Amino acid sequence: MNWWTSTYAHNTEKEFYLFANYALLYTLVAQHLKTTRRIIGLAFIILLVGSGESLFGLFQYLQGATTVLGFETPNIGTVNATYFNHNHFAGFLVLIIPVALGLLVGAAQLEKKLFIFILLALLGATLVLTLSRGGLLSLDRKSTRLNSSH
């Protein structure tokens, strides 16, 4: 009803479609992530995407790249990967690292634990090389919160 009476009908329509997309995404996720195996599979995909971003960022860093995907970046000397701001990339890594820790703790086979540990070390080293104080602080706050809950 608000759509027809709104002063900014275009923005209302845009927000309605955004809400509809979120509702469809929620429905899709709720329907397909019903088993533990699928949830672990999604977590592993998230870990692989984060590790791929980290590797890409490290290659750029080691080559001394001054651009991100062809665009100049002001954050020369830090790991950016596909992000223009190294702080945003650090925030992305801070979201991925707890997922990796959960997979590491839950893995039963030694080979899987070793592989996940190597990817976790890659993520941690990349986080440090982003030179993001906020990223390091927020990871520290998450680990402090996790330790105090036990």
Tab-separated table of C-alpha atoms in Angstrom:
chain	number	residue	atom	x	y	z
A	1	MET	CA	0.000	0.000	0.000
A	2	ASN	CA	2.875	2.326	0.778
A	3	TRP	CA	4.165	1.871	-2.755
A	4	TRP	CA	1.390	3.947	-4.366
A	5	THR	CA	1.300	6.637	-1.692
A	6	SER	CA	5.052	7.030	-1.309
A	7	THR	CA	6.764	10.248	-2.292
A	8	TYR	CA	9.735	8.207	-3.449
A	9	ALA	CA	7.944	5.359	-5.215
A	10	HIS	CA	11.092	4.296	-7.080
A	11	ASN	CA	13.037	3.794	-3.835
A	12	THR	CA	10.116	1.956	-2.261
A	13	GLU	CA	9.945	-0.367	-5.255
A	14	LYS	CA	13.707	-0.953	-5.121
A	15	GLU	CA	13.581	-1.791	-1.402
A	16	PHE	CA	10.610	-4.114	-1.956
A	17	TYR	CA	12.532	-6.103	-4.563
A	18	LEU	CA	15.569	-6.215	-2.284
A	19	PHE	CA	13.398	-7.572	0.534
A	20	ALA	CA	11.879	-10.145	-1.834
A	21	ASN	CA	15.368	-11.281	-2.870
A	22	TYR	CA	16.411	-11.688	0.765
A	23	ALA	CA	13.241	-13.671	1.496
A	24	LEU	CA	13.905	-15.969	-1.472
A	25	LEU	CA	17.534	-16.433	-0.432
A	26	TYR	CA	16.450	-17.332	3.097
A	27	THR	CA	13.935	-19.847	1.747
A	28	LEU	CA	16.552	-21.378	-0.536
A	29	VAL	CA	19.101	-21.709	2.264
A	30	ALA	CA	16.537	-23.081	4.717
A	31	GLN	CA	15.411	-25.724	2.204
A	32	HIS	CA	18.865	-26.914	1.154
A	33	LEU	CA	20.865	-26.802	4.395
A	34	LYS	CA	18.904	-29.429	6.287
A	35	THR	CA	21.687	-31.935	6.936
A	36	THR	CA	24.948	-31.584	8.807
A	37	ARG	CA	26.877	-32.704	5.738
A	38	ARG	CA	25.487	-29.853	3.643
A	39	ILE	CA	26.244	-27.283	6.352
A	40	ILE	CA	29.827	-28.526	6.643
A	41	GLY	CA	30.085	-28.472	2.852
A	42	LEU	CA	28.988	-24.839	2.758
A	43	ALA	CA	31.456	-23.961	5.517
A	44	PHE	CA	34.238	-25.650	3.550
A	45	ILE	CA	33.287	-23.696	0.413
A	46	ILE	CA	33.425	-20.480	2.448
A	47	LEU	CA	36.884	-21.496	3.704
A	48	LEU	CA	38.092	-22.220	0.168
A	49	VAL	CA	36.824	-18.864	-1.121
A	50	GLY	CA	38.585	-17.053	1.715
A	51	SER	CA	41.783	-18.984	1.073
A	52	GLY	CA	41.606	-18.212	-2.638
A	53	GLU	CA	41.187	-14.516	-1.895
A	54	SER	CA	44.134	-14.711	0.497
A	55	LEU	CA	46.364	-16.397	-2.075
A	56	PHE	CA	45.399	-13.835	-4.701
A	57	GLY	CA	46.140	-11.028	-2.275
A	58	LEU	CA	49.493	-12.507	-1.294
A	59	PHE	CA	50.526	-12.887	-4.936
A	60	GLN	CA	49.619	-9.249	-5.552
A	61	TYR	CA	51.507	-8.198	-2.428
A	62	LEU	CA	54.639	-10.144	-3.346
A	63	GLN	CA	54.614	-8.741	-6.892
A	64	GLY	CA	54.317	-5.189	-5.565
A	65	ALA	CA	51.083	-4.488	-7.417
A	66	THR	CA	49.749	-0.940	-7.144
A	67	THR	CA	46.344	-1.722	-8.603
A	68	VAL	CA	43.378	-3.868	-7.654
A	69	LEU	CA	41.724	-5.403	-10.704
A	70	GLY	CA	43.175	-2.633	-12.874
A	71	PHE	CA	42.189	0.283	-10.626
A	72	GLU	CA	44.650	2.312	-8.576
A	73	THR	CA	44.532	1.750	-4.824
A	74	PRO	CA	45.811	4.073	-2.120
A	75	ASN	CA	46.743	1.117	0.119
A	76	ILE	CA	50.117	0.220	-1.364
A	77	GLY	CA	52.174	-2.060	0.875
A	78	THR	CA	49.215	-3.982	2.289
A	79	VAL	CA	47.351	-7.082	1.188
A	80	ASN	CA	44.093	-6.083	-0.515
A	81	ALA	CA	43.134	-9.055	-2.724
A	82	THR	CA	40.037	-7.917	-4.660
A	83	TYR	CA	39.129	-5.245	-2.099
A	84	PHE	CA	40.126	-1.608	-2.562
A	85	ASN	CA	40.389	-1.051	1.177
A	86	HIS	CA	42.649	-3.310	3.216
A	87	ASN	CA	40.386	-2.864	6.260
A	88	HIS	CA	37.447	-4.354	4.370
A	89	PHE	CA	39.551	-7.349	3.373
A	90	ALA	CA	40.612	-7.784	7.004
A	91	GLY	CA	36.936	-7.729	8.020
A	92	PHE	CA	36.240	-10.450	5.463
A	93	LEU	CA	39.050	-12.567	6.886
A	94	VAL	CA	37.804	-12.024	10.436
A	95	LEU	CA	34.489	-13.547	9.363
A	96	ILE	CA	36.157	-16.536	7.677
A	97	ILE	CA	38.683	-17.469	10.397
A	98	PRO	CA	36.070	-18.638	12.981
A	99	VAL	CA	34.494	-20.849	10.301
A	100	ALA	CA	37.927	-22.393	9.694
A	101	LEU	CA	38.438	-22.900	13.420
A	102	GLY	CA	35.086	-24.670	13.662
A	103	LEU	CA	36.005	-26.961	10.790
A	104	LEU	CA	39.396	-27.645	12.371
A	105	VAL	CA	37.853	-28.636	15.694
A	106	GLY	CA	35.156	-30.747	14.031
A	107	ALA	CA	37.413	-32.606	11.595
A	108	ALA	CA	37.909	-36.262	12.477
A	109	GLN	CA	40.688	-37.281	10.083
A	110	LEU	CA	44.251	-36.113	10.585
A	111	GLU	CA	44.678	-35.250	6.884
A	112	LYS	CA	41.660	-32.959	6.964
A	113	LYS	CA	42.877	-31.302	10.154
A	114	LEU	CA	46.287	-30.689	8.593
A	115	PHE	CA	44.776	-29.244	5.404
A	116	ILE	CA	42.435	-26.954	7.345
A	117	PHE	CA	45.302	-25.912	9.644
A	118	ILE	CA	47.403	-24.915	6.611
A	119	LEU	CA	44.508	-22.864	5.216
A	120	LEU	CA	43.972	-21.310	8.646
A	121	ALA	CA	47.652	-20.350	8.819
A	122	LEU	CA	47.324	-18.786	5.363
A	123	LEU	CA	44.307	-16.769	6.493
A	124	GLY	CA	46.073	-15.665	9.678
A	125	ALA	CA	49.243	-14.585	7.855
A	126	THR	CA	47.181	-12.676	5.318
A	127	LEU	CA	45.240	-10.949	8.086
A	128	VAL	CA	48.480	-9.783	9.666
A	129	LEU	CA	49.778	-8.534	6.292
A	130	THR	CA	46.665	-6.430	5.713
A	131	LEU	CA	48.110	-4.132	8.400
A	132	SER	CA	44.579	-3.502	9.631
A	133	ARG	CA	44.600	-2.665	13.323
A	134	GLY	CA	40.825	-2.914	13.448
A	135	GLY	CA	40.877	-6.354	11.845
A	136	LEU	CA	43.406	-7.678	14.330
A	137	LEU	CA	41.558	-6.102	17.232
A	138	SER	CA	38.208	-7.532	16.177
A	139	LEU	CA	39.691	-11.017	15.814
A	140	ASP	CA	41.193	-10.630	19.276
A	141	ARG	CA	37.801	-9.536	20.652
A	142	LYS	CA	36.107	-12.579	19.112
A	143	SER	CA	38.657	-14.976	20.583
A	144	THR	CA	38.400	-13.292	23.992
A	145	ARG	CA	34.631	-13.616	23.885
A	146	LEU	CA	34.899	-17.295	22.917
A	147	ASN	CA	37.343	-18.049	25.737
A	148	SER	CA	35.295	-16.281	28.405
A	149	SER	CA	32.145	-18.243	27.564
A	150	HIS	CA	33.715	-21.535	28.771
